[in-house]
C-alpha cells in the first residue's frame, strides 16, 4: 500500500538557520508533490507544488527538491524565523485531484 | 490565492443530533471539493469527494449514510454528520482545487466538532 513518512518528531532549530524537513514515500509514483503549512486548529495552507519532472522549486525563503529515484522530497526554509514555527505537511498526488497526506513534521524555530 | 471558507468554525452538540458544516469557495468556482477529517497529531484523512451535480464519492471505510454530502452549487458543499456520536468528534476540513492551477488545492479553516 502507499505510504508517506515524515519525521514524526518535532524539529527544533535556532533562528537564522536552515530548516530541512524530509518526506519519503513508497509504493508510489506521484505526478505532483505539495508542501503545506498547518498552524494549530487551522486548515493547511498551500506553500509549494513540484512536478515529477522538476528537481527543485523555490519561493522566497522556501526550497523544495523532488528525487523520484530516492522517492524523497526535501523542504528547506532558509534564514528561519520564529514565525515559521508550525507543522509542515507533504502531500502526494494520487489522481483525480486527490492527495495523500503525511502526518507532518512540527517545526519550532527558537529565538 | 483563492479563499475557501467553512462554517461553523466550531460546534458542540449532543449525541444523536445531526450537524451540518458548510464549505464555500469565495472567489472561484469548484466543481469538486474534498472533505477531510483530522485527529490530534494525525494526518488529514480524505473522507469523500464532493461533486457538483452528482453523488459524492466516499473513501473506503467512510459511511455515506453517516456523512451526507451535498454539492448544491459551484461554490458550496455541505457535510452533514448524522446521529453524531462522541467518536465523531474531530477536526473537519474541506478543500477545493481551482481550475487551471495544476493540482493546487485550497483548504478551509476547518470545523472543530465536539459531540458530548
Short mmCIF file of C-alpha atoms in Angstrom, two decimals:
data_model
loop_
_atom_site.label_atom_id
_atom_site.label_comp_id
_atom_site.label_asym_id
_atom_site.label_seq_id
_atom_site.Cartn_x
_atom_site.Cartn_y
_atom_site.Cartn_z
CA UNK A 1 0.00 0.00 0.00
CA UNK A 2 1.04 3.60 -0.49
CA UNK A 3 2.94 5.04 2.41
CA UNK A 4 4.24 8.52 3.20
CA UNK A 5 6.68 9.18 6.02
CA UNK A 6 7.67 12.43 7.58
CA UNK A 7 9.81 12.97 10.65
CA UNK A 8 7.26 12.37 13.35
CA UNK A 9 9.32 14.08 16.00
CA UNK A 10 9.47 17.80 16.34
CA UNK A 11 12.37 19.66 14.80
CA UNK A 12 13.88 22.48 16.86
CA UNK A 13 16.31 24.86 15.23
CA UNK A 14 17.86 28.19 16.05
CA UNK A 15 16.61 31.33 14.39
CA UNK A 16 18.56 32.18 11.26
CA UNK A 17 19.49 28.59 10.49
CA UNK A 18 18.13 26.50 7.62
CA UNK A 19 15.42 24.00 8.50
CA UNK A 20 15.29 20.84 6.41
CA UNK A 21 12.26 18.57 6.51
CA UNK A 22 12.03 15.18 4.86
CA UNK A 23 9.20 13.38 3.11
CA UNK A 24 9.72 9.79 1.99
CA UNK A 25 7.26 7.63 0.15
CA UNK A 26 6.95 4.03 -1.00
CA UNK A 27 4.85 2.05 -3.47
CA UNK A 28 4.09 5.19 -5.35
CA UNK A 29 4.96 7.33 -8.38
CA UNK A 30 3.22 10.65 -7.88
CA UNK A 31 2.99 13.19 -10.67
CA UNK A 32 2.92 16.06 -8.15
CA UNK A 33 4.08 16.62 -4.63
CA UNK A 34 2.97 19.51 -2.45
CA UNK A 35 4.03 21.05 0.82
CA UNK A 36 1.63 22.74 3.20
CA UNK A 37 1.91 24.63 6.45
CA UNK A 38 -0.61 23.98 9.19
CA UNK A 39 -0.97 26.02 12.35
CA UNK A 40 -2.77 24.57 15.40
CA UNK A 41 -6.53 24.49 14.93
CA UNK A 42 -6.34 25.74 11.36
CA UNK A 43 -6.59 24.26 7.89
CA UNK A 44 -3.43 23.67 5.85
CA UNK A 45 -2.05 26.50 3.75
CA UNK A 46 -0.55 25.67 0.37
CA UNK A 47 3.15 26.53 0.02
CA UNK A 48 4.72 24.84 -2.99
CA UNK A 49 3.97 22.27 -5.68
CA UNK A 50 6.67 20.37 -7.53
CA UNK A 51 6.15 18.10 -10.51
CA UNK A 52 7.85 14.78 -11.12
CA UNK A 53 9.97 16.23 -13.92
CA UNK A 54 11.22 19.08 -11.72
CA UNK A 55 14.22 18.62 -9.47
CA UNK A 56 13.87 21.80 -7.46
CA UNK A 57 11.41 24.61 -6.83
CA UNK A 58 11.94 27.86 -4.94
CA UNK A 59 9.71 30.51 -3.47
CA UNK A 60 11.29 33.27 -1.42
CA UNK A 61 12.97 31.51 1.56
CA UNK A 62 11.48 28.13 0.69
CA UNK A 63 13.03 25.43 -1.46
CA UNK A 64 11.68 22.01 -2.34
CA UNK A 65 13.53 19.17 -4.02
CA UNK A 66 11.98 16.07 -5.53
CA UNK A 67 14.03 12.94 -6.13
CA UNK A 68 11.84 10.34 -7.82
CA UNK A 69 14.66 7.76 -7.72
CA UNK A 70 15.09 8.03 -3.96
CA UNK A 71 11.33 8.62 -3.58
CA UNK A 72 12.06 11.58 -1.40
CA UNK A 73 11.29 15.27 -1.15
CA UNK A 74 13.21 17.74 0.98
CA UNK A 75 11.71 21.01 2.16
CA UNK A 76 14.08 23.78 3.19
CA UNK A 77 13.39 27.05 4.98
CA UNK A 78 16.41 29.34 4.91
CA UNK A 79 17.02 32.12 7.42
CA UNK A 80 14.32 30.62 9.61
CA UNK A 81 12.26 32.84 11.89
CA UNK A 82 10.12 32.09 14.97
CA UNK A 83 7.08 32.86 12.78
CA UNK A 84 7.98 29.81 10.69
CA UNK A 85 7.11 27.58 13.64
CA UNK A 86 4.26 25.30 12.52
CA UNK A 87 3.56 21.79 11.29
CA UNK A 88 4.58 21.15 7.71
CA UNK A 89 2.77 18.52 5.67
CA UNK A 90 3.78 16.87 2.45
CA UNK A 91 1.10 15.54 0.14
CA UNK A 92 1.37 13.29 -2.89
CA UNK A 93 -0.99 13.42 -5.81
CA UNK A 94 -2.87 10.18 -6.21
CA UNK A 95 -5.02 11.08 -9.20
CA UNK A 96 -8.32 12.87 -9.88
CA UNK A 97 -7.25 15.85 -7.77
CA UNK A 98 -6.76 13.59 -4.74
CA UNK A 99 -3.78 13.87 -2.45
CA UNK A 100 -2.45 11.60 0.27
CA UNK A 101 -1.00 13.47 3.24
CA UNK A 102 1.87 12.65 5.52
CA UNK A 103 1.48 13.08 9.27
CA UNK A 104 3.54 16.25 9.22
CA UNK A 105 6.64 17.48 11.00
CA UNK A 106 6.35 20.05 13.73
CA UNK A 107 8.98 22.76 13.37
CA UNK A 108 9.92 25.09 16.18
CA UNK A 109 12.27 27.96 15.49
CA UNK A 110 13.91 29.21 18.66
CA UNK A 111 14.64 32.91 19.06
CA UNK B 1 -4.53 32.83 -3.57
CA UNK B 2 -8.07 31.52 -3.65
CA UNK B 3 -10.16 31.58 -0.49
CA UNK B 4 -12.24 28.78 0.97
CA UNK B 5 -14.43 29.37 3.99
CA UNK B 6 -16.10 26.98 6.40
CA UNK B 7 -18.97 27.48 8.78
CA UNK B 8 -19.20 26.99 11.65
CA UNK B 9 -15.64 27.13 12.91
CA UNK B 10 -16.58 25.05 15.91
CA UNK B 11 -19.66 23.26 17.15
CA UNK B 12 -20.65 21.35 20.25
CA UNK B 13 -23.64 19.07 20.05
CA UNK B 14 -25.36 16.32 21.97
CA UNK B 15 -25.01 12.70 20.98
CA UNK B 16 -27.69 11.68 18.50
CA UNK B 17 -28.12 15.05 16.85
CA UNK B 18 -27.07 16.00 13.32
CA UNK B 19 -24.59 18.70 12.45
CA UNK B 20 -24.18 20.48 9.12
CA UNK B 21 -20.88 22.00 8.04
CA UNK B 22 -20.67 24.34 5.07
CA UNK B 23 -17.72 24.79 2.74
CA UNK B 24 -17.68 27.71 0.32
CA UNK B 25 -15.25 28.78 -2.37
CA UNK B 26 -15.39 32.56 -2.17
CA UNK B 27 -13.68 33.76 -5.33
CA UNK B 28 -13.70 30.79 -7.67
CA UNK B 29 -15.96 28.01 -8.79
CA UNK B 30 -15.27 24.46 -7.70
CA UNK B 31 -16.93 21.52 -9.40
CA UNK B 32 -15.06 19.30 -6.97
CA UNK B 33 -14.45 19.73 -3.26
CA UNK B 34 -12.89 17.39 -0.76
CA UNK B 35 -13.77 16.63 2.84
CA UNK B 36 -11.12 15.52 5.31
CA UNK B 37 -11.05 14.73 8.98
CA UNK B 38 -8.04 15.09 11.21
CA UNK B 39 -7.49 13.66 14.67
CA UNK B 40 -4.97 15.29 17.01
CA UNK B 41 -1.38 14.89 15.82
CA UNK B 42 -2.50 12.76 12.89
CA UNK B 43 -2.62 13.22 9.17
CA UNK B 44 -5.51 14.52 7.16
CA UNK B 45 -7.67 11.60 6.10
CA UNK B 46 -9.73 12.04 2.96
CA UNK B 47 -13.35 11.16 3.64
CA UNK B 48 -15.05 11.90 0.37
CA UNK B 49 -15.02 13.81 -2.88
CA UNK B 50 -17.93 16.16 -3.37
CA UNK B 51 -19.05 16.57 -6.99
CA UNK B 52 -21.32 19.36 -8.14
CA UNK B 53 -24.39 17.92 -9.77
CA UNK B 54 -23.69 14.31 -8.91
CA UNK B 55 -23.24 11.98 -5.97
CA UNK B 56 -20.26 12.22 -3.71
CA UNK B 57 -17.55 9.59 -3.86
CA UNK B 58 -16.66 8.15 -0.48
CA UNK B 59 -13.34 6.65 0.57
CA UNK B 60 -13.19 3.12 1.83
CA UNK B 61 -14.47 2.78 5.36
CA UNK B 62 -16.46 6.03 5.36
CA UNK B 63 -20.19 5.53 5.84
CA UNK B 64 -22.11 7.50 3.25
CA UNK B 65 -25.30 7.40 5.31
CA UNK B 66 -23.44 8.77 8.29
CA UNK B 67 -21.68 11.58 6.48
CA UNK B 68 -24.08 13.11 3.99
CA UNK B 69 -22.55 15.33 1.36
CA UNK B 70 -24.42 17.74 -0.88
CA UNK B 71 -22.70 19.87 -3.51
CA UNK B 72 -25.51 22.34 -4.03
CA UNK B 73 -23.73 24.78 -6.32
CA UNK B 74 -20.35 25.54 -7.84
CA UNK B 75 -19.34 27.37 -4.68
CA UNK B 76 -20.98 25.38 -1.88
CA UNK B 77 -20.61 21.89 -0.48
CA UNK B 78 -22.11 20.72 2.80
CA UNK B 79 -21.21 17.84 5.06
CA UNK B 80 -23.85 16.62 7.50
CA UNK B 81 -22.80 14.35 10.31
CA UNK B 82 -25.96 12.44 11.11
CA UNK B 83 -26.75 10.99 14.52
CA UNK B 84 -23.42 12.17 15.81
CA UNK B 85 -21.59 10.21 18.50
CA UNK B 86 -18.58 11.12 20.63
CA UNK B 87 -16.27 9.18 18.31
CA UNK B 88 -17.25 11.57 15.51
CA UNK B 89 -15.58 14.39 17.43
CA UNK B 90 -12.79 15.59 15.19
CA UNK B 91 -11.49 18.43 13.06
CA UNK B 92 -13.24 18.52 9.68
CA UNK B 93 -11.60 20.37 6.82
CA UNK B 94 -12.71 20.94 3.26
CA UNK B 95 -10.62 21.84 0.25
CA UNK B 96 -11.20 22.88 -3.33
CA UNK B 97 -8.91 22.85 -6.37
CA UNK B 98 -9.33 25.94 -8.57
CA UNK B 99 -9.42 25.08 -12.25
CA UNK B 100 -6.22 25.71 -14.13
CA UNK B 101 -3.91 25.76 -11.12
CA UNK B 102 -2.33 22.43 -11.86
CA UNK B 103 -3.18 20.38 -8.83
CA UNK B 104 -3.14 23.11 -6.19
CA UNK B 105 -5.92 22.95 -3.67
CA UNK B 106 -7.00 25.49 -1.10
CA UNK B 107 -8.22 24.49 2.30
CA UNK B 108 -10.87 25.94 4.51
CA UNK B 109 -10.02 26.93 8.08
CA UNK B 110 -11.61 23.77 9.46
CA UNK B 111 -14.51 22.99 11.78
CA UNK B 112 -13.95 21.58 15.23
CA UNK B 113 -16.77 19.22 16.19
CA UNK B 114 -17.26 18.05 19.75
CA UNK B 115 -20.03 15.55 20.42
CA UNK B 116 -20.99 15.18 24.06
#
